[in-house]
Short mmCIF file of C-alpha atoms and ligand atoms in Angstrom, two decimals:
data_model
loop_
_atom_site.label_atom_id
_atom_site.label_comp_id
_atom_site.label_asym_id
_atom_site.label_seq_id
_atom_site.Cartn_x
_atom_site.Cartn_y
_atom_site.Cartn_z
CA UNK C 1 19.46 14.04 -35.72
CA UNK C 2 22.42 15.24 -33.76
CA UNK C 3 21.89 17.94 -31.68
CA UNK C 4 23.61 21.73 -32.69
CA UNK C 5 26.87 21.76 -29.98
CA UNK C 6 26.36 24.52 -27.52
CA UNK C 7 29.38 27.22 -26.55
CA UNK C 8 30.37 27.62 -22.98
CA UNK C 9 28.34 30.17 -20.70
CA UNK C 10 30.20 32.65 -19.44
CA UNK C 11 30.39 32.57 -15.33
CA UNK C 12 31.14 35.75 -14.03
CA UNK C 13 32.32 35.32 -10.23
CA UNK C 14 32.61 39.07 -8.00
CA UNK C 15 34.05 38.55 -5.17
CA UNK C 16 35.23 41.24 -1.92
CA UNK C 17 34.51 42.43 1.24
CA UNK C 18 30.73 42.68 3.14
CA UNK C 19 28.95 45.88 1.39
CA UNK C 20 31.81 46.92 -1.39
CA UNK C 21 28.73 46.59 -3.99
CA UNK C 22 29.03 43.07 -5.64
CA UNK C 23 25.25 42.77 -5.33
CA UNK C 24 24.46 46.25 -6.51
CA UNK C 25 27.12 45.52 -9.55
CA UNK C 26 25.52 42.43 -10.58
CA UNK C 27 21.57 43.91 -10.43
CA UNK C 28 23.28 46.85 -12.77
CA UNK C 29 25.52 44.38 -14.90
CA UNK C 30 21.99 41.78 -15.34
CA UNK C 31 20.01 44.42 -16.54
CA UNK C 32 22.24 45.42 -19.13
CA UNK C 33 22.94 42.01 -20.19
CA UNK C 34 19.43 41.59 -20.06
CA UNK C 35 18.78 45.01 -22.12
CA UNK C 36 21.21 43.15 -25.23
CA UNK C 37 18.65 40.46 -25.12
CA UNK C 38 20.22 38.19 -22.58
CA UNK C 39 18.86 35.83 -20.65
CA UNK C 40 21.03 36.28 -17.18
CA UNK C 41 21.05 33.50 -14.31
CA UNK C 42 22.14 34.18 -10.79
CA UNK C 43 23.56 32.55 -7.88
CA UNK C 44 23.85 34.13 -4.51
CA UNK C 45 25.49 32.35 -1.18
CA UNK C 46 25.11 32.94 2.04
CA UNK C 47 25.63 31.28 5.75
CA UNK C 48 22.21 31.14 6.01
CA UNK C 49 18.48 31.15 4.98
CA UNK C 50 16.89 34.93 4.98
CA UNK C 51 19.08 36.66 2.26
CA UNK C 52 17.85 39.77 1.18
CA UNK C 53 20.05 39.75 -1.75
CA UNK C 54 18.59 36.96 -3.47
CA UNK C 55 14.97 38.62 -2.65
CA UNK C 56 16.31 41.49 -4.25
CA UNK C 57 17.67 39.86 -7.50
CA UNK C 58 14.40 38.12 -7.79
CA UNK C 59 12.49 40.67 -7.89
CA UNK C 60 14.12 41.96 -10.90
CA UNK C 61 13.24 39.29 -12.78
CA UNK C 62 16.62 37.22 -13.37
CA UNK C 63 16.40 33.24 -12.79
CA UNK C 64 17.98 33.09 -9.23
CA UNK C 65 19.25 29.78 -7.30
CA UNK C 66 20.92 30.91 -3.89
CA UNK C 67 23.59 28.24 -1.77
CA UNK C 68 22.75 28.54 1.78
CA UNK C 69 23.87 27.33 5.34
CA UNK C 70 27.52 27.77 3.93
CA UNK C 71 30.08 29.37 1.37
CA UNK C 72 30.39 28.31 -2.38
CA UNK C 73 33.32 26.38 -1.18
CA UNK C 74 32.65 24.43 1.74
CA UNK C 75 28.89 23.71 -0.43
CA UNK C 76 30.68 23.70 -3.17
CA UNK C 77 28.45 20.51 -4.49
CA UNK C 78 25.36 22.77 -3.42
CA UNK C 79 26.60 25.15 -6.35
CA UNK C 80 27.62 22.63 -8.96
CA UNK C 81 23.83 21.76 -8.80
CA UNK C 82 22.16 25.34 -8.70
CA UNK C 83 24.59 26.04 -11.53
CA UNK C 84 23.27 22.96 -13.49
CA UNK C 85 19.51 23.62 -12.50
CA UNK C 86 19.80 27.20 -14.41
CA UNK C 87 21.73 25.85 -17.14
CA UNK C 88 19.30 22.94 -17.91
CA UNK C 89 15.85 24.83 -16.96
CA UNK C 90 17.01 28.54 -17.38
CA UNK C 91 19.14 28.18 -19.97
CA UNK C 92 21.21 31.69 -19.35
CA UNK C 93 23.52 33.38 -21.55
CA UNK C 94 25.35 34.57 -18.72
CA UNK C 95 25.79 33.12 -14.98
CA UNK C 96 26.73 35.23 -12.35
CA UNK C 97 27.26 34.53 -8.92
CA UNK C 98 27.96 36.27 -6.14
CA UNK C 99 30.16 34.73 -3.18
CA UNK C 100 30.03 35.51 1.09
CA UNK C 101 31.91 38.69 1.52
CA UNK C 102 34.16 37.33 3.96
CA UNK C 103 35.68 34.55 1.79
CA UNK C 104 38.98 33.84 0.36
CA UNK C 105 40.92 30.96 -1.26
CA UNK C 106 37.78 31.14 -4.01
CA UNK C 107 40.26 30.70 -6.89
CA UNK C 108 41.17 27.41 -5.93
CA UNK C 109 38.24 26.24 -4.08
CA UNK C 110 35.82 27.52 -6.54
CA UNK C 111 36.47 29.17 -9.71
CA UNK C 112 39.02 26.62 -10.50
CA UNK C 113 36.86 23.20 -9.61
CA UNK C 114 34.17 25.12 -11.28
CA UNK C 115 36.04 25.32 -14.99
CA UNK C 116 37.09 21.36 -13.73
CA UNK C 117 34.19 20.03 -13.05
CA UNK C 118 31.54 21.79 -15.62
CA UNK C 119 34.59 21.55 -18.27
CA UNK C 120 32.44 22.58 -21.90
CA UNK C 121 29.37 23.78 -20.37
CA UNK C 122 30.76 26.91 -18.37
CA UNK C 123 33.76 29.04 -19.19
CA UNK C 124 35.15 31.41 -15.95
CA UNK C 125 35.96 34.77 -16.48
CA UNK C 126 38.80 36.55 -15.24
CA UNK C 127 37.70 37.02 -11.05
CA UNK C 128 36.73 40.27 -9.91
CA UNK C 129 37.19 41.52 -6.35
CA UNK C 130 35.46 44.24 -5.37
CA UNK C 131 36.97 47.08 -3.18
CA UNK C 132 34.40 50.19 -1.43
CA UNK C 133 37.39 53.12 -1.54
CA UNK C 134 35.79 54.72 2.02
CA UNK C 135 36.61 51.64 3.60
CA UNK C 136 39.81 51.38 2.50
CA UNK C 137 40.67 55.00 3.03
CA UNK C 138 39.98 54.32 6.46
CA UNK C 139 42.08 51.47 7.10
CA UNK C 140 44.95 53.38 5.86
CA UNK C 141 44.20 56.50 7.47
CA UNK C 142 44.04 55.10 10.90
CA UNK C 143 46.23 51.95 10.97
CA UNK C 144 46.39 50.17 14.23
CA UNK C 145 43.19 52.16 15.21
CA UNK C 146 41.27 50.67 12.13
CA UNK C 147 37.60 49.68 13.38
CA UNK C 148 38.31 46.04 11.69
CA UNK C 149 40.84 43.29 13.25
CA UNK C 150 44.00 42.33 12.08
CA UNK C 151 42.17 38.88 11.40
CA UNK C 152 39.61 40.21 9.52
CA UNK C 153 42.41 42.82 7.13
CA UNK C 154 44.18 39.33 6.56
CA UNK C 155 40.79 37.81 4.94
CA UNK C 156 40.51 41.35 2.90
CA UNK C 157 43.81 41.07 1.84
CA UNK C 158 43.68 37.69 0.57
CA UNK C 159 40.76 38.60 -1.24
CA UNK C 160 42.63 41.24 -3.48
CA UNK C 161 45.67 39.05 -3.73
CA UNK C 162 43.76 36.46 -5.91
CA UNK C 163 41.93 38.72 -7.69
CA UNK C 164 41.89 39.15 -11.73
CA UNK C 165 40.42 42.69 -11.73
CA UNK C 166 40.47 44.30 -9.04
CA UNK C 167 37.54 46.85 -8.96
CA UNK C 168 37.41 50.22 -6.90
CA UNK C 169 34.07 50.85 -6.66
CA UNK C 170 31.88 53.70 -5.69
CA UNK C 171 33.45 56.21 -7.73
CA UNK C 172 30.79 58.49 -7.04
CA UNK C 173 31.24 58.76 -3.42
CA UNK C 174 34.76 60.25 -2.86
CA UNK C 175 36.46 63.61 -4.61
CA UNK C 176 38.18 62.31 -7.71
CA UNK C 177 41.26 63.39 -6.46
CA UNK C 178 41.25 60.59 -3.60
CA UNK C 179 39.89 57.96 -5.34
CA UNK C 180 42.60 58.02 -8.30
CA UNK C 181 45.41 58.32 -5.46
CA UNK C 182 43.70 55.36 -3.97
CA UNK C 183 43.46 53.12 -7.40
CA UNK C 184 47.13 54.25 -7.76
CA UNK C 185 47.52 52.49 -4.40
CA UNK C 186 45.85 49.68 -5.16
CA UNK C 187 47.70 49.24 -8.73
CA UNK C 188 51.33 49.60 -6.84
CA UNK C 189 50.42 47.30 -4.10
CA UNK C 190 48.64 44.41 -6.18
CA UNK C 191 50.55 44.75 -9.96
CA UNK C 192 49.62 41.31 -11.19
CA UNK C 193 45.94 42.48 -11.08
CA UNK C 194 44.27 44.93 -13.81
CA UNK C 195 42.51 47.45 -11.35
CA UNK C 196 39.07 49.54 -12.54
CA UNK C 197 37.35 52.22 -11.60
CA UNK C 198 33.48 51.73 -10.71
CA UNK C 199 30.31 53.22 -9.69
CA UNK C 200 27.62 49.99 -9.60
CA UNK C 201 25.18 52.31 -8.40
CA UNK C 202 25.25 54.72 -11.30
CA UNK C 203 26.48 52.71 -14.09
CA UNK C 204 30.28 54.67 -14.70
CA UNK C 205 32.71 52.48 -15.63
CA UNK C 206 30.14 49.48 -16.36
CA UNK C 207 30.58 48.96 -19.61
CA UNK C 208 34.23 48.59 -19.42
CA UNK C 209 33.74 46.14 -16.51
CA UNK C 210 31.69 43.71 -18.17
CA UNK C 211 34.22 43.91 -21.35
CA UNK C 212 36.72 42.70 -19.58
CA UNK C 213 35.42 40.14 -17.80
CA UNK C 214 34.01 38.88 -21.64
CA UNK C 215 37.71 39.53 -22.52
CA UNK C 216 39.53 35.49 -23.14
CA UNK C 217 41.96 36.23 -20.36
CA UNK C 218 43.29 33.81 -17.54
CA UNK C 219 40.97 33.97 -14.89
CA UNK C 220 41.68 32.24 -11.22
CA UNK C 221 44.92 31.07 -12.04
CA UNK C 222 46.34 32.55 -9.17
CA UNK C 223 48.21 30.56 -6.45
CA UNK C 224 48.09 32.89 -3.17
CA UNK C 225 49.12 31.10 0.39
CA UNK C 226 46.42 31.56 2.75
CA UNK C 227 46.62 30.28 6.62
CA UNK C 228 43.24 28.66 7.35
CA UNK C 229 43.89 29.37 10.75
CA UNK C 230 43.88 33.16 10.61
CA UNK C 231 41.10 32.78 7.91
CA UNK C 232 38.51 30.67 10.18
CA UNK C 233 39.65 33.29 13.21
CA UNK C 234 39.29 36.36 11.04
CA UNK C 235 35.63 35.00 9.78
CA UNK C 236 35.01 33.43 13.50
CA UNK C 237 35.05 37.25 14.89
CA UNK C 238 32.00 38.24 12.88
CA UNK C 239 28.94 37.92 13.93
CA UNK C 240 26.70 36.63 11.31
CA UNK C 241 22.75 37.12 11.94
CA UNK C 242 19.70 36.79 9.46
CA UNK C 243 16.33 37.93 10.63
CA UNK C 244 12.40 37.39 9.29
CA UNK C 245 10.21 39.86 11.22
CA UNK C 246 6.49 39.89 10.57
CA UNK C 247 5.15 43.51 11.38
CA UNK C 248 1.55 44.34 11.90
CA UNK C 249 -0.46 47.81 12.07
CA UNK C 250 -3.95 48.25 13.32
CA UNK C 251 -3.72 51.54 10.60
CA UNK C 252 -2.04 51.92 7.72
CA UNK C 253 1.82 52.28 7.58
CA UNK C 254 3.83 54.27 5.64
CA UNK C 255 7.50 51.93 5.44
CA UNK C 256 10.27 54.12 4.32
CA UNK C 257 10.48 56.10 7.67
CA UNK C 258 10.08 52.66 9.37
CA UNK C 259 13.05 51.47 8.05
CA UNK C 260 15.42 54.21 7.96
CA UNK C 261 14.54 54.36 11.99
CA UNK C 262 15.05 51.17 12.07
CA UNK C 263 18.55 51.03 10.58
CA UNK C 264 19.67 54.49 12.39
CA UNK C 265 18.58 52.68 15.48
CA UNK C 266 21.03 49.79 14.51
CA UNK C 267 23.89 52.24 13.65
CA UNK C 268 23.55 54.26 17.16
CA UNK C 269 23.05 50.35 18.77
CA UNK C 270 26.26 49.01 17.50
CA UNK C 271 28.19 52.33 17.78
CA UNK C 272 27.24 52.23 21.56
CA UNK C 273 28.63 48.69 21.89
CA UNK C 274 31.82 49.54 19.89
CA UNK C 275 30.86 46.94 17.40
CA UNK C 276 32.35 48.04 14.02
CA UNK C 277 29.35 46.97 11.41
CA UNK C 278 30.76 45.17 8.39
CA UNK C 279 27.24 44.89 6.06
CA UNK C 280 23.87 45.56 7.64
CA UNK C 281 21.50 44.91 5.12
CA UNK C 282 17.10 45.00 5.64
CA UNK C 283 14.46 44.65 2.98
CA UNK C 284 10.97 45.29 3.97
CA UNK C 285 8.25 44.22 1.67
CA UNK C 286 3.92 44.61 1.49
CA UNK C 287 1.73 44.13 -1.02
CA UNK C 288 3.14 46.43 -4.06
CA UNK C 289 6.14 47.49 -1.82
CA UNK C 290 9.72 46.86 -1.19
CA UNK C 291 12.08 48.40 0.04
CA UNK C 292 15.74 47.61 0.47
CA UNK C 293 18.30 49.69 3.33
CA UNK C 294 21.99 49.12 3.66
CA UNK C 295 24.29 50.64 6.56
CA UNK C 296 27.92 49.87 5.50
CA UNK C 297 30.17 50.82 8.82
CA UNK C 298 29.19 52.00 12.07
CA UNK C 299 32.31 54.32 12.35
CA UNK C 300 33.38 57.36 10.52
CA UNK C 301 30.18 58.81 8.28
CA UNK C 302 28.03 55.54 7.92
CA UNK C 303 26.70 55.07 4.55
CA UNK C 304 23.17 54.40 5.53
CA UNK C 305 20.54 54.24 2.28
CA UNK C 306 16.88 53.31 2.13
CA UNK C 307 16.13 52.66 -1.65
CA UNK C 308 12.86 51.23 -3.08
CA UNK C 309 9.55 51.88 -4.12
CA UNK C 310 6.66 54.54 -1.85
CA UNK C 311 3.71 52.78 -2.53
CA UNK C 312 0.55 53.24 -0.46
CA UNK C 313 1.22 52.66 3.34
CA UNK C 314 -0.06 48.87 4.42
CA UNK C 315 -0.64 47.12 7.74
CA UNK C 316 1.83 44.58 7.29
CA UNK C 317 5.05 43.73 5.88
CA UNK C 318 7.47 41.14 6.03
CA UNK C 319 11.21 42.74 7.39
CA UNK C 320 14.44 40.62 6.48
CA UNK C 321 17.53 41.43 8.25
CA UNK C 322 21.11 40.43 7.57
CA UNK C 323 23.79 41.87 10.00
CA UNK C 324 27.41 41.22 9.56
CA UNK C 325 29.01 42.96 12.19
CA UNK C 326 32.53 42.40 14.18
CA UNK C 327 31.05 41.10 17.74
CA UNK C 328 29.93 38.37 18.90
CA UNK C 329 26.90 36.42 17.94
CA UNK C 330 25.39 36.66 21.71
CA UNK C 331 26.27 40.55 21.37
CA UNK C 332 25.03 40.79 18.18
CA UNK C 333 21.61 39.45 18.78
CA UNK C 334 21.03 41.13 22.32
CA UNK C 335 21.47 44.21 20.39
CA UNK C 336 19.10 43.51 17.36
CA UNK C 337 16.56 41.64 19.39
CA UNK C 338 16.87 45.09 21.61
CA UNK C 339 16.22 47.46 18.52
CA UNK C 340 13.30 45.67 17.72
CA UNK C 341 11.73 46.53 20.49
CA UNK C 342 12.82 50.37 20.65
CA UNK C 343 13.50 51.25 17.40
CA UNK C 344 10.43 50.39 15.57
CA UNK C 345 7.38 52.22 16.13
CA UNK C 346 5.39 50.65 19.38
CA UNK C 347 2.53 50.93 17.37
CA UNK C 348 3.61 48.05 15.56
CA UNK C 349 3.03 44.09 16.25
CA UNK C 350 6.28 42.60 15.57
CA UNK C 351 6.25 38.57 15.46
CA UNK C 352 9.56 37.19 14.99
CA UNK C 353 9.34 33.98 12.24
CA UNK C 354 13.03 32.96 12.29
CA UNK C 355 16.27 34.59 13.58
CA UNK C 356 19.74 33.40 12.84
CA UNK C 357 22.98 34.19 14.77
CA UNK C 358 26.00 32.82 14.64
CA UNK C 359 30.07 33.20 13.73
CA UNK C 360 30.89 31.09 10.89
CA UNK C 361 32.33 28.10 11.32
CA UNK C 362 35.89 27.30 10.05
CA UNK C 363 35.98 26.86 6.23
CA UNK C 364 36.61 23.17 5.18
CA UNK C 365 36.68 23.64 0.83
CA UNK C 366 35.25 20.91 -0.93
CA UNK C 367 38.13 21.02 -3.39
CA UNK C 368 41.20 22.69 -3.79
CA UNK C 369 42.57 22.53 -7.06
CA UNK C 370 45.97 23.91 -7.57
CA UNK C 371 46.80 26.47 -10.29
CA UNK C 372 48.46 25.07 -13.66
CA UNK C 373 51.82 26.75 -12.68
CA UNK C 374 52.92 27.27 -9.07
CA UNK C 375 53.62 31.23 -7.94
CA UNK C 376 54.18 32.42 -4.56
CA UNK C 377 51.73 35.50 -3.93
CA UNK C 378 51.97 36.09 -0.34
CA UNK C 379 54.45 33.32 0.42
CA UNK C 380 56.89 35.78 1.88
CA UNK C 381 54.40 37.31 3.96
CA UNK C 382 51.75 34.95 5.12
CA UNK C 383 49.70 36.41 7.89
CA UNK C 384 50.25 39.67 6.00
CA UNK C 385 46.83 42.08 6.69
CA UNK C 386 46.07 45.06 4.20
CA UNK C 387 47.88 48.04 6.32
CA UNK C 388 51.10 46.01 5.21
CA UNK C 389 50.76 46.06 2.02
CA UNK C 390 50.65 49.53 1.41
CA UNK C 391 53.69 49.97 3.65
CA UNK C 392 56.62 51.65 1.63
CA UNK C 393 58.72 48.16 1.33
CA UNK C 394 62.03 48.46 3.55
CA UNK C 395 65.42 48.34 1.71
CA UNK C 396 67.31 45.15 2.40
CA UNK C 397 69.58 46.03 5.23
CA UNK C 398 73.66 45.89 4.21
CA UNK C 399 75.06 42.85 5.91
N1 LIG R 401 27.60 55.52 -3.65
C1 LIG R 401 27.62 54.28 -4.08
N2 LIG R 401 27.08 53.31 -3.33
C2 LIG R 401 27.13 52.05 -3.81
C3 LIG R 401 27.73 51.72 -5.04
N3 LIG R 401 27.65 50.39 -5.20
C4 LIG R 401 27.00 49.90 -4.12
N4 LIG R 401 26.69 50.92 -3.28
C5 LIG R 401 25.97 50.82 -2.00
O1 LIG R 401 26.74 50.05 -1.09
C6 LIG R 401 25.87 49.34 -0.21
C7 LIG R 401 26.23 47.86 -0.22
O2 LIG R 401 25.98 47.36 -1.52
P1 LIG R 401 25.76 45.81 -1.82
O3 LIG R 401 25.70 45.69 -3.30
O4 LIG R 401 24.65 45.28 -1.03
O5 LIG R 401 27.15 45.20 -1.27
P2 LIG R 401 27.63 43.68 -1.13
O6 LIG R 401 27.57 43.35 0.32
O7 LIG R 401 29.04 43.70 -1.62
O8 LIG R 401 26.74 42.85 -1.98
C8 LIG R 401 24.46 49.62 -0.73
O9 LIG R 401 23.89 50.66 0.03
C9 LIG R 401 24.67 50.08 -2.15
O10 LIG R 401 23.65 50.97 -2.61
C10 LIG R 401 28.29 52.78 -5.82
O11 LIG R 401 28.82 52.61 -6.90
N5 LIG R 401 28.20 54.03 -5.28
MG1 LIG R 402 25.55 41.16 -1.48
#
């Protein structure tokens, strides 16, 4: 009997920057897959052990393999086999998978050697990059003065240059008025790309999202010139840091206050130490509890949310913490090792199981497959950070 031939799986890569949403899109964009009746596989990536994101996706329910101790495309075998794992034992309708936030180059080193090497089992949609508009706004509004390096705008704009869709998120957090004149920004500044408006949180603009990236379109097919130097300094000046912290109570403990001290605490921390925070992510979990809190700059008005269920207060929980934050990784962890101590209550026992910290090291692809036909995206320009892009361009001077 021969068996019935299979079609492709969709594999829906969303890329961007530390905190523009991509995890909150794909929880929202899973369950609605899953609310058609699809079965929806996940893989998450990180420098290290300790994600909360791939705690978080597990929880809901979706078959989850994460790639850790590196990016998709320096472990780029380390996905090929989580991506066959859920094929063969998940079986998913849908694959999505969910990048570092401060990698580049993925259209060659991944999506490309992805539609290579699983040729007939997966088929790549067009690449989404995701953008959070208040960061953006501030990088434009304050220029030199931006909180973020020069190194690290070059990695943000190499992200949008090879991007299929570009995706303004967080529609819901800036007048209307703003964000349009910032997707009309974006749209000028990157026209190759199709550029959407988003909220991940609340669900606007999700429909049309996951449309087109069902839509048969090219998808990674763009060639963009990216200097691995600048790239492994831009990535080198974050600190990277992943945290498992046991906490004990002689009494009960109510969590949700814990941890919105705990991540104010961080904020005033890394404010004090002029250390601009890229993603600072914590998920704190009992029996029947978890929580999840997110603190997405540590300049301007910090986004700072504690979301999760209030269930009855417990003497222990387990905290994870993953800090991305533009210092150094000695900095870094003198300052969370230091808001341990004074920004949890002293009540509590706090046993540290594992803690993390490092820069990343310089990214070395597995592959690098070039696109079918050669174009020059940043060619003429290519150290070029995102400020530059948005300049008005200068007419050609009369010889
Ligand atoms: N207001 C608002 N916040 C959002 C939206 N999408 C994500 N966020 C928040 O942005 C923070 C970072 O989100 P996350 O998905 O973890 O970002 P990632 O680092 O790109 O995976 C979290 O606090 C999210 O709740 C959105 O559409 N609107
Ligand atoms: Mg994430």
């Amino acid at each position: 009997m021969t068996q019935a031939a299979t079609s492709p799986v969709r594999v829906i890569l969303v890329g961007g920057f530390l905190g523009a949403g991509k995890t909150t899109l794909l929880r929202q964009a899973g369950r609605a897959l899953a609310a058609q009746g699809k079965r929806v596989g996940i893989v998450t990536n990180d420098q290290a052990q300790n994600l909360v994101d791939t705690e978080l996706l597990r929880r809901e329910g979706f078959g989850v393999e994460e790639v850790a101790g590196g990016c998709f495309c320096c472990r780029f075998s380390d996905l090929l086999g989580s991506s066959k794992r859920l094929l063969e034992s998940y079986k998913p309708d849908v694959l999505l998978c969910e990048p570092v936030g401060s990698c580049t180059d993925l259209a060659a080193t991944v999506l490309r050697p992805m539609q290579q090497f699983l040729k007939g089992r997966l088929d790549v949609a067009p690449y989404s990059v995701l953008v959070d508009p208040q960061r953006l706004k501030q990088m434009l509004e304050q220029g030199k003065r931006s909180p973020l390096s020069d190194k690290v705008l070059y990695i943000y704009n190499k992200q949008l240059e090879e991007a299929d869709l570009i995706v303004l998120n967080k529609v819901d957090a800036l007048p209307a008025e703003a964000f349009e004149a910032l997707r009309k920004r974006l749209s000028d500044a990157f026209p190759r790309a199709n550029v959407l408006a988003l909220s991940a949180l609340n669900e606007q603009g999700l429909g049309a999202w996951l449309d087109a990236v069902h839509m048969q379109a090219p998808a990674g097919q763009r060639s963009i010139h990216v200097n691995y130097d600048v790239y492994a300094e831009g990535e080198a000046e974050l600190g990277w840091l992943n945290a498992a912290v046991r906490l004990r109570a002689a009494n009960p403990v109510a969590w949700k206050p814990v941890a919105l001290d705990l991540l104010k605490a961080l904020k005033d921390a890394f404010h004090e130490r002029s250390a601009e925070v890229a993603h600072v992510k914590l998920s704190l979990t009992a029996p029947g509890h978890a929580l999840t809190g997110n603190l997405t700059s540590t300049s301007g008005h910090p986004f700072l949310m504690v979301q999760g269920t209030a269930e009855a207060p417990s003497t222990e929980a387990l905290l994870i913490l993953n800090a991305r934050v533009q210092t150094t990784p000695e900095a870094l962890r003198e300052a969370v090792e230091a808001t341990l101590e004074t920004g949890l209550p002293r009540r509590l026992l706090k046993e540290i199981e594992r803690l993390d910290c490092f820069s990343p090291s310089r990214p070395v692809p597995e592959h690098h497959v070039p696109p079918p036909e050669p174009c020059n995206v940043g060619a003429e320009n290519p150290c070029g950070i995102i400020r530059d892009i948005f300049k008005p361009k200068k007419k050609q001077a009369n010889a």
